[in-house]
Amino acid sequence: MITEEHILLHHGAYYKKYPAKEIIFQSGDVPRFFIQIRSGTVELNNYHDDGREFTLNILSMGDSIGGSLLFSTQNYPMNAIAKTDCIVLKLSKSKFLEMVKNNSEIALKLLEDFSHSLYHKYTMLFNNSSIDPLAKITSLLDYYKRCANEEKRYCYHLPLTRQQIANLTGLRVETVIRTIKRMEELDLVHLKHRQEFISQ
C-alpha cells in the first residue's frame, strides 16, 4: 500500500464506490485526484484504431491509479475501468501535493512505488518485443508472483483470466491457451480447475 488510509483521510481523502464496468477516468481526462484502491480490481487499458483492446495493467487493493501523472501537466493516456465492484480513496491533487511536500516519508514511499512501476513497464516492454509467447507469458507470471512476495512452488494463484493474459501480452487467446499448456508440460505452471499456478 502506497499510503496508509488514515493518512489520506486525515488530509481530506474520501471513499468512492464504483460498480463493475464503470469508468473511473478516460484517456484525455485531466488528473485531478490521487486515487488508491481500497477493494476490488481496476484495469488500465487503451484501444487500437480497429477497436482491439490492449491492457496496460491490472491493479488491486493498495495500488494507486495513475498517481505519477499528478506531478506533470499531462492528461491521462489510458482508461481506468472497474473490473469488479470497487471502493477507492480519492484525494484532490492540491491536497495530495501538499501532503507529499510536507512528509518526506510519504514522498520516499511514492518514489519507491513509481520506481517499481517503471521497472515493470521496462521489463514488460522488452519481453513483449519477443516473438516467443512463452517468454512473454513467463515474464508476466513472474511479475505478478514477485508482487505477491510468493516464492513457494505451486502455491500462487494467478488472478488473471486467459483473456486478460492475452490483453496484457498482445497475444491471441488461442495462443495463450496453447502456450500455457506447453508451460504445464515443461513444469513451469501447474493447472488445476483451469486456474494457473506459477511454480518458479
mmCIF file of N, CA and C in Angstrom, residues 18 23-35 65-80 90-94 97:
data_model
loop_
_atom_site.group_PDB
_atom_site.id
_atom_site.type_symbol
_atom_site.label_atom_id
_atom_site.label_comp_id
_atom_site.label_asym_id
_atom_site.label_seq_id
_atom_site.Cartn_x
_atom_site.Cartn_y
_atom_site.Cartn_z
ATOM 1 N N TYR A 18 -17.324 2.363 -7.036
ATOM 2 C CA TYR A 18 -17.523 2.206 -8.472
ATOM 3 C C TYR A 18 -18.013 0.786 -8.731
ATOM 4 N N ILE A 23 -16.510 3.447 -15.548
ATOM 5 C CA ILE A 23 -15.281 4.156 -15.888
ATOM 6 C C ILE A 23 -14.878 5.064 -14.721
ATOM 7 N N ILE A 24 -13.635 4.916 -14.279
ATOM 8 C CA ILE A 24 -13.107 5.775 -13.218
ATOM 9 C C ILE A 24 -12.536 7.049 -13.840
ATOM 10 N N PHE A 25 -11.781 6.890 -14.913
ATOM 11 C CA PHE A 25 -11.394 8.023 -15.754
ATOM 12 C C PHE A 25 -11.091 7.505 -17.152
ATOM 13 N N GLN A 26 -11.084 8.412 -18.125
ATOM 14 C CA GLN A 26 -10.849 8.044 -19.512
ATOM 15 C C GLN A 26 -9.595 8.725 -20.054
ATOM 16 N N SER A 27 -9.060 8.143 -21.105
ATOM 17 C CA SER A 27 -7.931 8.743 -21.798
ATOM 18 C C SER A 27 -8.295 10.168 -22.217
ATOM 19 N N GLY A 28 -7.418 11.117 -21.902
ATOM 20 C CA GLY A 28 -7.673 12.515 -22.220
ATOM 21 C C GLY A 28 -8.178 13.334 -21.049
ATOM 22 N N ASP A 29 -8.678 12.658 -19.999
ATOM 23 C CA ASP A 29 -9.128 13.377 -18.805
ATOM 24 C C ASP A 29 -7.942 14.011 -18.086
ATOM 25 N N VAL A 30 -8.212 15.101 -17.391
ATOM 26 C CA VAL A 30 -7.182 15.779 -16.595
ATOM 27 C C VAL A 30 -7.081 15.110 -15.230
ATOM 28 N N PRO A 31 -5.876 14.692 -14.801
ATOM 29 C CA PRO A 31 -5.733 14.090 -13.464
ATOM 30 C C PRO A 31 -6.015 15.120 -12.373
ATOM 31 N N ARG A 32 -7.052 14.901 -11.600
ATOM 32 C CA ARG A 32 -7.427 15.849 -10.546
ATOM 33 C C ARG A 32 -7.370 15.237 -9.153
ATOM 34 N N PHE A 33 -7.140 13.906 -9.077
ATOM 35 C CA PHE A 33 -7.150 13.231 -7.786
ATOM 36 C C PHE A 33 -6.036 12.185 -7.698
ATOM 37 N N PHE A 34 -5.533 12.006 -6.485
ATOM 38 C CA PHE A 34 -4.765 10.820 -6.163
ATOM 39 C C PHE A 34 -5.783 9.747 -5.825
ATOM 40 N N ILE A 35 -5.694 8.610 -6.487
ATOM 41 C CA ILE A 35 -6.687 7.545 -6.314
ATOM 42 C C ILE A 35 -5.977 6.275 -5.859
ATOM 43 N N ILE A 65 -3.743 4.614 -8.808
ATOM 44 C CA ILE A 65 -4.125 4.615 -10.221
ATOM 45 C C ILE A 65 -3.646 5.907 -10.866
ATOM 46 N N GLY A 66 -2.602 5.816 -11.687
ATOM 47 C CA GLY A 66 -2.119 6.995 -12.411
ATOM 48 C C GLY A 66 -1.555 8.083 -11.531
ATOM 49 N N GLY A 67 -1.054 7.730 -10.349
ATOM 50 C CA GLY A 67 -0.574 8.731 -9.405
ATOM 51 C C GLY A 67 0.593 9.559 -9.914
ATOM 52 N N SER A 68 1.470 8.963 -10.702
ATOM 53 C CA SER A 68 2.653 9.688 -11.170
ATOM 54 C C SER A 68 2.284 10.877 -12.044
ATOM 55 N N LEU A 69 1.122 10.834 -12.682
ATOM 56 C CA LEU A 69 0.713 11.920 -13.572
ATOM 57 C C LEU A 69 0.322 13.187 -12.814
ATOM 58 N N LEU A 70 0.150 13.091 -11.504
ATOM 59 C CA LEU A 70 -0.161 14.277 -10.710
ATOM 60 C C LEU A 70 1.031 15.220 -10.613
ATOM 61 N N PHE A 71 2.215 14.717 -10.961
ATOM 62 C CA PHE A 71 3.420 15.546 -10.904
ATOM 63 C C PHE A 71 3.731 16.179 -12.257
ATOM 64 N N SER A 72 2.830 16.037 -13.213
ATOM 65 C CA SER A 72 3.046 16.617 -14.543
ATOM 66 C C SER A 72 1.787 17.369 -14.973
ATOM 67 N N THR A 73 1.849 17.912 -16.177
ATOM 68 C CA THR A 73 0.675 18.601 -16.730
ATOM 69 C C THR A 73 0.015 17.758 -17.819
ATOM 70 N N GLN A 74 0.409 16.477 -17.909
ATOM 71 C CA GLN A 74 -0.123 15.600 -18.940
ATOM 72 C C GLN A 74 -1.493 15.047 -18.547
ATOM 73 N N ASN A 75 -2.334 14.829 -19.543
ATOM 74 C CA ASN A 75 -3.620 14.177 -19.314
ATOM 75 C C ASN A 75 -3.425 12.665 -19.262
ATOM 76 N N TYR A 76 -4.440 11.964 -18.773
ATOM 77 C CA TYR A 76 -4.346 10.508 -18.722
ATOM 78 C C TYR A 76 -4.208 9.936 -20.135
ATOM 79 N N PRO A 77 -3.229 9.052 -20.368
ATOM 80 C CA PRO A 77 -3.086 8.426 -21.677
ATOM 81 C C PRO A 77 -3.787 7.074 -21.753
ATOM 82 N N MET A 78 -4.599 6.757 -20.754
ATOM 83 C CA MET A 78 -5.254 5.450 -20.682
ATOM 84 C C MET A 78 -6.594 5.588 -19.988
ATOM 85 N N ASN A 79 -7.374 4.521 -20.047
ATOM 86 C CA ASN A 79 -8.646 4.427 -19.338
ATOM 87 C C ASN A 79 -8.450 3.607 -18.066
ATOM 88 N N ALA A 80 -9.220 3.923 -17.039
ATOM 89 C CA ALA A 80 -9.258 3.107 -15.824
ATOM 90 C C ALA A 80 -10.687 2.623 -15.647
ATOM 91 N N LYS A 90 -10.063 8.857 -2.721
ATOM 92 C CA LYS A 90 -9.721 9.956 -3.626
ATOM 93 C C LYS A 90 -9.291 11.165 -2.806
ATOM 94 N N LEU A 91 -8.141 11.714 -3.182
ATOM 95 C CA LEU A 91 -7.616 12.907 -2.538
ATOM 96 C C LEU A 91 -7.308 13.923 -3.630
ATOM 97 N N SER A 92 -7.782 15.139 -3.488
ATOM 98 C CA SER A 92 -7.588 16.142 -4.529
ATOM 99 C C SER A 92 -6.106 16.356 -4.807
ATOM 100 N N LYS A 93 -5.795 16.717 -6.037
ATOM 101 C CA LYS A 93 -4.403 16.897 -6.455
ATOM 102 C C LYS A 93 -3.689 17.914 -5.578
ATOM 103 N N SER A 94 -4.332 19.030 -5.285
ATOM 104 C CA SER A 94 -3.681 20.078 -4.491
ATOM 105 C C SER A 94 -3.349 19.588 -3.089
ATOM 106 N N LEU A 97 -0.422 16.943 -3.306
ATOM 107 C CA LEU A 97 0.897 17.541 -3.482
ATOM 108 C C LEU A 97 1.365 18.223 -2.196
#
